[in-house]
Amino acid sequence: MKFLNIIRHGEAENTLMKNDFERELSSNGHEDLKELNKFLFQFLFKKHKILCSSAKRTIQTYDNLKYSLNEDSRLILTDDLYLANLKTINSLLLEHSKSRMITIIGHNPGISDLVSYFTANYEVPDLGTSSAAQICFDNEKKVGEGEGSIKFIIQSIDENIKSII
C-alpha cells in the first residue's frame, strides 16, 4: 500500500427510533458530502479497494462519493469496520496490503486513531463527520506506526471545505 484514504461518514440523523447501525445520513450530511465529493474528484483516483463499514450511514457516504473515489473501484462492505478500533482496522488493512491504494470509510474513534498511528502525530484532531485524510507511505513495505505522512486532512462542513492540517 502506498496511499491510504480515510473517510469518516457524513453527519447522521439524530433519532431514537432506529438503532445506531441503521441510522441514515441527515440532510446536512448529504449536503456536506456533495462538497467533499467535489474536493476528492480533483485527485482522479485510479481503480482501488474501498473498505466500507456496513452501517447504513457509511454505505450512504460511499454512495455520495463513489464517483470521486472511482466507481470502478472494488467496494468491500464489512461489519468488522462498524465502530472498529485501531487494532481491528489495522488487521483489515494487512489483509489488503498488496493494494497500492486503499480507502476506508468508517467511524470514530478508530479511524482518527489510525491517522495518528500511521503518522505518529498524536496531536491530530479527531476527524469530524464528512472528513477525509490521505496518508502516503514512501516505502510500500514499511506500513506501520510513524511510517506515513499526511498529504491532507479536510472536513466538509456547512457546505465548505476546511483544511484541518
Tab-separated table of N, CA and C in Angstrom:
chain	number	residue	atom	x	y	z
A	1	MET	N	0.842	-1.183	0.000
A	1	MET	CA	0.000	0.000	0.000
A	1	MET	C	0.885	1.244	0.000
A	2	LYS	N	0.566	2.172	-0.845
A	2	LYS	CA	1.307	3.430	-0.942
A	2	LYS	C	0.462	4.606	-0.438
A	3	PHE	N	-0.858	4.546	-0.695
A	3	PHE	CA	-1.772	5.606	-0.275
A	3	PHE	C	-2.920	5.017	0.522
A	4	LEU	N	-3.257	5.686	1.608
A	4	LEU	CA	-4.401	5.299	2.413
A	4	LEU	C	-5.308	6.516	2.548
A	5	ASN	N	-6.530	6.378	2.060
A	5	ASN	CA	-7.547	7.422	2.214
A	5	ASN	C	-8.458	7.003	3.361
A	6	ILE	N	-8.677	7.906	4.281
A	6	ILE	CA	-9.505	7.620	5.447
A	6	ILE	C	-10.655	8.615	5.450
A	7	ILE	N	-11.874	8.101	5.444
A	7	ILE	CA	-13.058	8.953	5.370
A	7	ILE	C	-13.993	8.619	6.527
A	8	ARG	N	-14.427	9.655	7.231
A	8	ARG	CA	-15.459	9.472	8.252
A	8	ARG	C	-16.803	9.756	7.605
A	9	HIS	N	-17.771	8.946	7.927
A	9	HIS	CA	-19.113	9.087	7.376
A	9	HIS	C	-19.666	10.496	7.582
A	10	GLY	N	-20.671	10.839	6.783
A	10	GLY	CA	-21.352	12.126	6.930
A	10	GLY	C	-22.193	12.164	8.200
A	11	GLU	N	-22.649	13.356	8.528
A	11	GLU	CA	-23.488	13.544	9.714
A	11	GLU	C	-24.729	12.653	9.629
A	12	ALA	N	-24.992	11.940	10.705
A	12	ALA	CA	-26.141	11.026	10.742
A	12	ALA	C	-27.328	11.702	11.419
A	13	GLU	N	-28.508	11.180	11.103
A	13	GLU	CA	-29.715	11.670	11.749
A	13	GLU	C	-29.636	11.369	13.238
A	14	ASN	N	-30.265	12.200	14.008
A	14	ASN	CA	-30.290	12.033	15.453
A	14	ASN	C	-31.674	11.523	15.829
A	15	THR	N	-31.772	10.231	15.983
A	15	THR	CA	-33.068	9.635	16.255
A	15	THR	C	-32.956	8.493	17.244
A	16	LEU	N	-33.973	8.338	18.043
A	16	LEU	CA	-34.045	7.200	18.959
A	16	LEU	C	-34.910	6.091	18.369
A	17	MET	N	-35.450	6.346	17.180
A	17	MET	CA	-36.363	5.398	16.543
A	17	MET	C	-35.618	4.248	15.865
A	18	LYS	N	-34.315	4.399	15.638
A	18	LYS	CA	-33.522	3.365	14.974
A	18	LYS	C	-32.318	3.033	15.835
A	19	ASN	N	-31.822	1.808	15.686
A	19	ASN	CA	-30.577	1.503	16.383
A	19	ASN	C	-29.434	2.202	15.645
A	20	ASP	N	-28.301	2.334	16.298
A	20	ASP	CA	-27.187	3.101	15.743
A	20	ASP	C	-26.751	2.596	14.373
A	21	PHE	N	-26.704	1.302	14.172
A	21	PHE	CA	-26.258	0.709	12.914
A	21	PHE	C	-27.141	1.126	11.742
A	22	GLU	N	-28.411	1.360	11.999
A	22	GLU	CA	-29.387	1.677	10.953
A	22	GLU	C	-29.593	3.176	10.723
A	23	ARG	N	-28.930	4.021	11.517
A	23	ARG	CA	-29.124	5.468	11.337
A	23	ARG	C	-28.660	5.906	9.954
A	24	GLU	N	-29.447	6.767	9.318
A	24	GLU	CA	-29.144	7.278	7.982
A	24	GLU	C	-28.484	8.646	8.081
A	25	LEU	N	-27.965	9.115	6.953
A	25	LEU	CA	-27.395	10.459	6.910
A	25	LEU	C	-28.492	11.498	7.061
A	26	SER	N	-28.144	12.597	7.702
A	26	SER	CA	-29.055	13.737	7.788
A	26	SER	C	-28.985	14.512	6.472
A	27	SER	N	-29.881	15.470	6.284
A	27	SER	CA	-29.815	16.296	5.065
A	27	SER	C	-28.509	17.090	5.038
A	28	ASN	N	-28.037	17.561	6.201
A	28	ASN	CA	-26.728	18.246	6.262
A	28	ASN	C	-25.606	17.300	5.865
A	29	GLY	N	-25.705	16.049	6.281
A	29	GLY	CA	-24.697	15.060	5.923
A	29	GLY	C	-24.605	14.880	4.417
A	30	HIS	N	-25.745	14.777	3.758
A	30	HIS	CA	-25.756	14.647	2.299
A	30	HIS	C	-25.154	15.886	1.633
A	31	GLU	N	-25.512	17.067	2.105
A	31	GLU	CA	-25.002	18.318	1.509
A	31	GLU	C	-23.493	18.443	1.690
A	32	ASP	N	-23.004	18.146	2.880
A	32	ASP	CA	-21.560	18.234	3.120
A	32	ASP	C	-20.793	17.224	2.267
A	33	LEU	N	-21.370	16.060	2.061
A	33	LEU	CA	-20.704	15.050	1.235
A	33	LEU	C	-20.650	15.454	-0.234
A	34	LYS	N	-21.600	16.255	-0.687
A	34	LYS	CA	-21.536	16.776	-2.062
A	34	LYS	C	-20.280	17.622	-2.238
A	35	GLU	N	-19.974	18.442	-1.251
A	35	GLU	CA	-18.762	19.272	-1.304
A	35	GLU	C	-17.505	18.414	-1.198
A	36	LEU	N	-17.537	17.417	-0.329
A	36	LEU	CA	-16.395	16.520	-0.201
A	36	LEU	C	-16.165	15.779	-1.508
A	37	ASN	N	-17.228	15.367	-2.160
A	37	ASN	CA	-17.128	14.685	-3.453
A	37	ASN	C	-16.423	15.576	-4.477
A	38	LYS	N	-16.787	16.860	-4.514
A	38	LYS	CA	-16.135	17.801	-5.448
A	38	LYS	C	-14.643	17.921	-5.140
A	39	PHE	N	-14.306	18.011	-3.852
A	39	PHE	CA	-12.902	18.127	-3.461
A	39	PHE	C	-12.120	16.884	-3.888
A	40	LEU	N	-12.631	15.712	-3.588
A	40	LEU	CA	-11.918	14.461	-3.888
A	40	LEU	C	-11.814	14.205	-5.391
A	41	PHE	N	-12.753	14.719	-6.163
A	41	PHE	CA	-12.759	14.478	-7.601
A	41	PHE	C	-11.485	14.990	-8.275
A	42	GLN	N	-10.875	16.042	-7.733
A	42	GLN	CA	-9.666	16.610	-8.336
A	42	GLN	C	-8.487	15.632	-8.357
A	43	PHE	N	-8.524	14.591	-7.530
A	43	PHE	CA	-7.414	13.647	-7.451
A	43	PHE	C	-7.491	12.545	-8.499
A	44	LEU	N	-8.606	12.435	-9.179
A	44	LEU	CA	-8.781	11.430	-10.240
A	44	LEU	C	-8.266	10.064	-9.786
A	45	PHE	N	-8.826	9.566	-8.709
A	45	PHE	CA	-8.403	8.287	-8.148
A	45	PHE	C	-8.500	7.183	-9.185
A	46	LYS	N	-7.458	6.371	-9.238
A	46	LYS	CA	-7.482	5.174	-10.079
A	46	LYS	C	-8.277	4.102	-9.352
A	47	LYS	N	-8.607	3.074	-10.076
A	47	LYS	CA	-9.327	1.940	-9.510
A	47	LYS	C	-8.532	1.390	-8.319
A	48	HIS	N	-9.201	1.202	-7.182
A	48	HIS	CA	-8.538	0.729	-5.978
A	48	HIS	C	-9.550	0.008	-5.087
A	49	LYS	N	-9.119	-0.415	-3.906
A	49	LYS	CA	-10.011	-1.082	-2.962
A	49	LYS	C	-10.601	-0.067	-2.001
A	50	ILE	N	-11.888	-0.237	-1.736
A	50	ILE	CA	-12.592	0.595	-0.763
A	50	ILE	C	-13.177	-0.341	0.282
A	51	LEU	N	-12.715	-0.193	1.511
A	51	LEU	CA	-13.245	-0.954	2.640
A	51	LEU	C	-14.229	-0.062	3.367
A	52	CYS	N	-15.476	-0.497	3.456
A	52	CYS	CA	-16.540	0.346	3.998
A	52	CYS	C	-17.315	-0.414	5.064
A	53	SER	N	-17.528	0.242	6.186
A	53	SER	CA	-18.396	-0.317	7.216
A	53	SER	C	-19.766	-0.589	6.598
A	54	SER	N	-20.419	-1.627	7.052
A	54	SER	CA	-21.730	-1.974	6.507
A	54	SER	C	-22.880	-1.245	7.205
A	55	ALA	N	-22.570	-0.294	8.069
A	55	ALA	CA	-23.617	0.531	8.686
A	55	ALA	C	-24.279	1.395	7.607
A	56	LYS	N	-25.530	1.710	7.814
A	56	LYS	CA	-26.312	2.458	6.821
A	56	LYS	C	-25.638	3.786	6.440
A	57	ARG	N	-25.173	4.560	7.418
A	57	ARG	CA	-24.618	5.894	7.135
A	57	ARG	C	-23.295	5.829	6.366
A	58	THR	N	-22.503	4.780	6.566
A	58	THR	CA	-21.253	4.667	5.819
A	58	THR	C	-21.522	4.232	4.381
A	59	ILE	N	-22.493	3.367	4.184
A	59	ILE	CA	-22.875	2.979	2.820
A	59	ILE	C	-23.413	4.200	2.070
A	60	GLN	N	-24.234	5.003	2.738
A	60	GLN	CA	-24.742	6.228	2.105
A	60	GLN	C	-23.611	7.217	1.832
A	61	THR	N	-22.604	7.240	2.696
A	61	THR	CA	-21.434	8.090	2.456
A	61	THR	C	-20.739	7.636	1.182
A	62	TYR	N	-20.515	6.332	1.058
A	62	TYR	CA	-19.917	5.811	-0.173
A	62	TYR	C	-20.764	6.194	-1.393
A	63	ASP	N	-22.069	6.032	-1.299
A	63	ASP	CA	-22.945	6.364	-2.430
A	63	ASP	C	-22.787	7.824	-2.860
A	64	ASN	N	-22.529	8.706	-1.904
A	64	ASN	CA	-22.326	10.130	-2.219
A	64	ASN	C	-20.947	10.411	-2.808
A	65	LEU	N	-19.999	9.505	-2.590
A	65	LEU	CA	-18.614	9.747	-3.002
A	65	LEU	C	-18.117	8.796	-4.091
A	66	LYS	N	-18.945	7.879	-4.545
A	66	LYS	CA	-18.451	6.814	-5.425
A	66	LYS	C	-17.875	7.327	-6.739
A	67	TYR	N	-18.341	8.445	-7.232
A	67	TYR	CA	-17.789	8.958	-8.491
A	67	TYR	C	-16.390	9.527	-8.288
A	68	SER	N	-16.177	10.276	-7.212
A	68	SER	CA	-14.841	10.825	-6.966
A	68	SER	C	-13.860	9.728	-6.554
A	69	LEU	N	-14.347	8.686	-5.905
A	69	LEU	CA	-13.471	7.581	-5.492
A	69	LEU	C	-13.227	6.581	-6.613
A	70	ASN	N	-13.861	6.791	-7.747
A	70	ASN	CA	-13.797	5.929	-8.932
A	70	ASN	C	-14.748	4.753	-8.739
A	71	GLU	N	-15.900	4.879	-9.361
A	71	GLU	CA	-16.943	3.876	-9.183
A	71	GLU	C	-16.555	2.491	-9.702
A	72	ASP	N	-15.444	2.389	-10.428
A	72	ASP	CA	-14.951	1.085	-10.864
A	72	ASP	C	-14.092	0.411	-9.799
A	73	SER	N	-13.861	1.119	-8.698
A	73	SER	CA	-13.074	0.544	-7.601
A	73	SER	C	-13.828	-0.621	-6.976
A	74	ARG	N	-13.090	-1.478	-6.300
A	74	ARG	CA	-13.706	-2.649	-5.658
A	74	ARG	C	-14.181	-2.271	-4.262
A	75	LEU	N	-15.498	-2.285	-4.074
A	75	LEU	CA	-16.107	-1.982	-2.786
A	75	LEU	C	-16.238	-3.264	-1.980
A	76	ILE	N	-15.733	-3.211	-0.744
A	76	ILE	CA	-15.850	-4.344	0.170
A	76	ILE	C	-16.582	-3.842	1.419
A	77	LEU	N	-17.823	-4.287	1.594
A	77	LEU	CA	-18.600	-3.939	2.781
A	77	LEU	C	-18.283	-4.943	3.877
A	78	THR	N	-18.039	-4.454	5.075
A	78	THR	CA	-17.694	-5.353	6.167
A	78	THR	C	-18.249	-4.866	7.498
A	79	ASP	N	-18.857	-5.791	8.229
A	79	ASP	CA	-19.324	-5.496	9.584
A	79	ASP	C	-18.144	-5.225	10.515
A	80	ASP	N	-16.970	-5.736	10.159
A	80	ASP	CA	-15.790	-5.580	11.018
A	80	ASP	C	-15.377	-4.124	11.198
A	81	LEU	N	-15.762	-3.243	10.282
A	81	LEU	CA	-15.399	-1.826	10.405
A	81	LEU	C	-16.396	-1.025	11.248
A	82	TYR	N	-17.527	-1.612	11.579
A	82	TYR	CA	-18.525	-0.884	12.374
A	82	TYR	C	-17.966	-0.618	13.765
A	83	LEU	N	-17.722	0.656	14.071
A	83	LEU	CA	-17.170	1.106	15.349
A	83	LEU	C	-15.872	0.388	15.721
A	84	ALA	N	-15.095	0.029	14.702
A	84	ALA	CA	-13.857	-0.728	14.907
A	84	ALA	C	-12.779	0.112	15.579
A	85	ASN	N	-11.944	-0.561	16.354
A	85	ASN	CA	-10.811	0.112	16.976
A	85	ASN	C	-9.591	0.031	16.048
A	86	LEU	N	-8.533	0.693	16.443
A	86	LEU	CA	-7.307	0.749	15.642
A	86	LEU	C	-6.780	-0.647	15.295
A	87	LYS	N	-6.741	-1.529	16.255
A	87	LYS	CA	-6.200	-2.874	16.032
A	87	LYS	C	-7.005	-3.618	14.965
A	88	THR	N	-8.318	-3.537	15.033
A	88	THR	CA	-9.175	-4.221	14.061
A	88	THR	C	-8.986	-3.641	12.661
A	89	ILE	N	-8.954	-2.311	12.567
A	89	ILE	CA	-8.780	-1.680	11.251
A	89	ILE	C	-7.420	-2.027	10.667
A	90	ASN	N	-6.391	-1.976	11.490
A	90	ASN	CA	-5.049	-2.304	11.014
A	90	ASN	C	-4.982	-3.755	10.522
A	91	SER	N	-5.655	-4.669	11.190
A	91	SER	CA	-5.699	-6.071	10.742
A	91	SER	C	-6.360	-6.183	9.376
A	92	LEU	N	-7.449	-5.433	9.169
A	92	LEU	CA	-8.110	-5.432	7.862
A	92	LEU	C	-7.177	-4.891	6.779
A	93	LEU	N	-6.449	-3.835	7.099
A	93	LEU	CA	-5.508	-3.264	6.135
A	93	LEU	C	-4.410	-4.264	5.777
A	94	LEU	N	-3.935	-5.004	6.747
A	94	LEU	CA	-2.892	-6.005	6.483
A	94	LEU	C	-3.377	-7.071	5.510
A	95	GLU	N	-4.659	-7.414	5.575
A	95	GLU	CA	-5.232	-8.396	4.650
A	95	GLU	C	-5.202	-7.903	3.201
A	96	HIS	N	-5.207	-6.585	3.033
A	96	HIS	CA	-5.273	-5.988	1.692
A	96	HIS	C	-4.023	-5.174	1.365
A	97	SER	N	-2.933	-5.438	2.061
A	97	SER	CA	-1.745	-4.591	1.974
A	97	SER	C	-1.057	-4.598	0.611
A	98	LYS	N	-1.371	-5.537	-0.248
A	98	LYS	CA	-0.739	-5.557	-1.574
A	98	LYS	C	-1.327	-4.498	-2.502
A	99	SER	N	-2.457	-3.931	-2.117
A	99	SER	CA	-3.084	-2.878	-2.928
A	99	SER	C	-2.268	-1.602	-2.837
A	100	ARG	N	-2.132	-0.906	-3.953
A	100	ARG	CA	-1.375	0.352	-3.983
A	100	ARG	C	-2.126	1.473	-3.278
A	101	MET	N	-3.455	1.430	-3.342
A	101	MET	CA	-4.279	2.432	-2.679
A	101	MET	C	-5.483	1.746	-2.052
A	102	ILE	N	-5.794	2.172	-0.828
A	102	ILE	CA	-6.974	1.686	-0.123
A	102	ILE	C	-7.698	2.891	0.453
A	103	THR	N	-9.018	2.854	0.368
A	103	THR	CA	-9.857	3.850	1.033
A	103	THR	C	-10.658	3.125	2.105
A	104	ILE	N	-10.711	3.733	3.289
A	104	ILE	CA	-11.531	3.208	4.379
A	104	ILE	C	-12.623	4.233	4.667
A	105	ILE	N	-13.855	3.762	4.754
A	105	ILE	CA	-14.976	4.617	5.159
A	105	ILE	C	-15.501	4.025	6.452
A	106	GLY	N	-15.357	4.779	7.540
A	106	GLY	CA	-15.703	4.213	8.834
A	106	GLY	C	-16.109	5.223	9.871
A	107	HIS	N	-15.844	4.853	11.115
A	107	HIS	CA	-16.356	5.553	12.290
A	107	HIS	C	-15.213	5.924	13.232
A	108	ASN	N	-15.481	6.907	14.061
A	108	ASN	CA	-14.569	7.244	15.154
A	108	ASN	C	-14.872	6.343	16.340
A	109	PRO	N	-13.929	6.136	17.223
A	109	PRO	CA	-12.603	6.753	17.262
A	109	PRO	C	-11.555	6.023	16.425
A	110	GLY	N	-11.882	4.853	15.896
A	110	GLY	CA	-10.899	4.021	15.204
A	110	GLY	C	-10.201	4.690	14.042
A	111	ILE	N	-10.964	5.407	13.192
A	111	ILE	CA	-10.303	5.987	12.022
A	111	ILE	C	-9.412	7.169	12.397
A	112	SER	N	-9.801	7.927	13.420
A	112	SER	CA	-8.929	9.019	13.878
A	112	SER	C	-7.657	8.452	14.500
A	113	ASP	N	-7.806	7.381	15.252
A	113	ASP	CA	-6.629	6.715	15.839
A	113	ASP	C	-5.688	6.214	14.747
A	114	LEU	N	-6.256	5.771	13.626
A	114	LEU	CA	-5.450	5.273	12.504
A	114	LEU	C	-4.561	6.378	11.930
A	115	VAL	N	-5.119	7.574	11.774
A	115	VAL	CA	-4.334	8.712	11.273
A	115	VAL	C	-3.170	8.984	12.213
A	116	SER	N	-3.452	9.056	13.500
A	116	SER	CA	-2.399	9.318	14.484
A	116	SER	C	-1.337	8.226	14.486
A	117	TYR	N	-1.762	6.991	14.427
A	117	TYR	CA	-0.840	5.855	14.465
A	117	TYR	C	0.119	5.861	13.272
A	118	PHE	N	-0.424	5.955	12.064
A	118	PHE	CA	0.437	5.865	10.883
A	118	PHE	C	1.353	7.077	10.722
A	119	THR	N	0.989	8.208	11.298
A	119	THR	CA	1.817	9.409	11.175
A	119	THR	C	2.625	9.696	12.438
A	120	ALA	N	2.370	8.957	13.507
A	120	ALA	CA	2.984	9.198	14.818
A	120	ALA	C	2.768	10.637	15.260
A	121	ASN	N	1.656	11.208	14.823
A	121	ASN	CA	1.272	12.559	15.223
A	121	ASN	C	0.018	12.422	16.076
A	122	TYR	N	0.219	12.423	17.377
A	122	TYR	CA	-0.901	12.199	18.291
A	122	TYR	C	-1.573	13.503	18.709
A	123	GLU	N	-1.219	14.571	18.015
A	123	GLU	CA	-1.857	15.877	18.228
A	123	GLU	C	-2.903	16.162	17.153
A	124	VAL	N	-3.033	15.284	16.167
A	124	VAL	CA	-4.011	15.481	15.094
A	124	VAL	C	-5.408	15.427	15.708
A	125	PRO	N	-6.239	16.424	15.415
A	125	PRO	CA	-7.606	16.389	15.958
A	125	PRO	C	-8.398	15.224	15.371
A	126	ASP	N	-9.372	14.750	16.136
A	126	ASP	CA	-10.252	13.691	15.638
A	126	ASP	C	-10.951	14.143	14.371
A	127	LEU	N	-11.169	13.211	13.458
A	127	LEU	CA	-11.883	13.523	12.228
A	127	LEU	C	-13.356	13.748	12.546
A	128	GLY	N	-13.874	14.895	12.098
A	128	GLY	CA	-15.298	15.159	12.244
A	128	GLY	C	-16.065	14.448	11.143
A	129	THR	N	-17.374	14.528	11.182
A	129	THR	CA	-18.159	13.922	10.116
A	129	THR	C	-17.817	14.591	8.793
A	130	SER	N	-17.943	13.846	7.707
A	130	SER	CA	-17.615	14.311	6.342
A	130	SER	C	-16.174	14.790	6.237
A	131	SER	N	-15.269	14.075	6.896
A	131	SER	CA	-13.837	14.383	6.826
A	131	SER	C	-13.114	13.338	5.989
A	132	ALA	N	-11.988	13.768	5.424
A	132	ALA	CA	-11.146	12.862	4.656
A	132	ALA	C	-9.686	13.182	4.937
A	133	ALA	N	-8.894	12.137	5.012
A	133	ALA	CA	-7.452	12.282	5.183
A	133	ALA	C	-6.780	11.368	4.169
A	134	GLN	N	-5.630	11.808	3.685
A	134	GLN	CA	-4.831	10.925	2.840
A	134	GLN	C	-3.450	10.819	3.460
A	135	ILE	N	-3.016	9.583	3.624
A	135	ILE	CA	-1.696	9.292	4.165
A	135	ILE	C	-0.885	8.596	3.079
A	136	CYS	N	0.340	9.053	2.886
A	136	CYS	CA	1.246	8.480	1.887
A	136	CYS	C	2.365	7.736	2.619
A	137	PHE	N	2.773	6.624	2.030
A	137	PHE	CA	3.877	5.835	2.562
A	137	PHE	C	4.982	5.805	1.515
A	138	ASP	N	6.175	6.278	1.887
A	138	ASP	CA	7.300	6.300	0.952
A	138	ASP	C	7.757	4.895	0.589
A	139	ASN	N	7.694	4.004	1.541
A	139	ASN	CA	8.132	2.623	1.327
A	139	ASN	C	6.924	1.709	1.511
A	140	GLU	N	6.454	1.117	0.432
A	140	GLU	CA	5.264	0.265	0.479
A	140	GLU	C	5.435	-0.939	1.397
A	141	LYS	N	6.666	-1.303	1.679
A	141	LYS	CA	6.919	-2.460	2.537
A	141	LYS	C	6.953	-2.078	4.012
A	142	LYS	N	6.974	-0.777	4.294
A	142	LYS	CA	7.008	-0.304	5.679
A	142	LYS	C	5.747	0.521	5.936
A	143	VAL	N	4.693	-0.180	6.315
A	143	VAL	CA	3.422	0.462	6.637
A	143	VAL	C	3.126	0.157	8.093
A	144	GLY	N	3.554	1.071	8.951
A	144	GLY	CA	3.376	0.869	10.385
A	144	GLY	C	3.381	2.193	11.108
A	145	GLU	N	3.525	2.130	12.401
A	145	GLU	CA	3.475	3.338	13.212
A	145	GLU	C	4.564	4.322	12.785
A	146	GLY	N	4.139	5.542	12.474
A	146	GLY	CA	5.055	6.611	12.112
A	146	GLY	C	5.627	6.534	10.712
A	147	GLU	N	5.205	5.572	9.905
A	147	GLU	CA	5.763	5.394	8.561
A	147	GLU	C	5.067	6.237	7.492
A	148	GLY	N	3.934	6.838	7.815
A	148	GLY	CA	3.185	7.601	6.821
A	148	GLY	C	3.292	9.096	7.035
A	149	SER	N	2.997	9.828	5.982
A	149	SER	CA	2.947	11.285	6.086
A	149	SER	C	1.592	11.756	5.576
A	150	ILE	N	1.107	12.818	6.171
A	150	ILE	CA	-0.203	13.356	5.823
A	150	ILE	C	-0.092	14.191	4.559
A	151	LYS	N	-0.899	13.856	3.573
A	151	LYS	CA	-0.994	14.681	2.365
A	151	LYS	C	-2.051	15.762	2.581
A	152	PHE	N	-3.186	15.368	3.150
A	152	PHE	CA	-4.216	16.346	3.524
A	152	PHE	C	-5.145	15.741	4.566
A	153	ILE	N	-5.725	16.607	5.365
A	153	ILE	CA	-6.868	16.277	6.211
A	153	ILE	C	-7.829	17.446	6.063
A	154	ILE	N	-9.015	17.151	5.587
A	154	ILE	CA	-10.010	18.200	5.364
A	154	ILE	C	-11.359	17.747	5.907
A	155	GLN	N	-12.222	18.729	6.120
A	155	GLN	CA	-13.599	18.440	6.515
A	155	GLN	C	-14.534	19.302	5.698
A	156	SER	N	-15.595	18.693	5.243
A	156	SER	CA	-16.663	19.440	4.579
A	156	SER	C	-17.681	19.766	5.664
A	157	ILE	N	-17.852	21.047	5.905
A	157	ILE	CA	-18.772	21.483	6.966
A	157	ILE	C	-19.507	22.726	6.482
A	158	ASP	N	-20.793	22.736	6.663
A	158	ASP	CA	-21.632	23.842	6.191
A	158	ASP	C	-21.387	24.111	4.723
A	159	GLU	N	-21.227	23.038	3.967
A	159	GLU	CA	-21.044	23.078	2.513
A	159	GLU	C	-19.769	23.798	2.079
A	160	ASN	N	-18.758	23.796	2.946
A	160	ASN	CA	-17.444	24.367	2.636
A	160	ASN	C	-16.366	23.370	3.043
A	161	ILE	N	-15.260	23.393	2.310
A	161	ILE	CA	-14.121	22.543	2.646
A	161	ILE	C	-13.180	23.328	3.560
A	162	LYS	N	-12.863	22.718	4.697
A	162	LYS	CA	-11.992	23.342	5.686
A	162	LYS	C	-10.774	22.438	5.872
A	163	SER	N	-9.590	23.002	5.727
A	163	SER	CA	-8.369	22.237	5.925
A	163	SER	C	-8.107	22.092	7.429
A	164	ILE	N	-7.898	20.854	7.856
A	164	ILE	CA	-7.587	20.590	9.260
A	164	ILE	C	-6.085	20.660	9.464
A	165	ILE	N	-5.354	20.160	8.473
A	165	ILE	CA	-3.871	20.223	8.501
A	165	ILE	C	-3.400	20.546	7.111
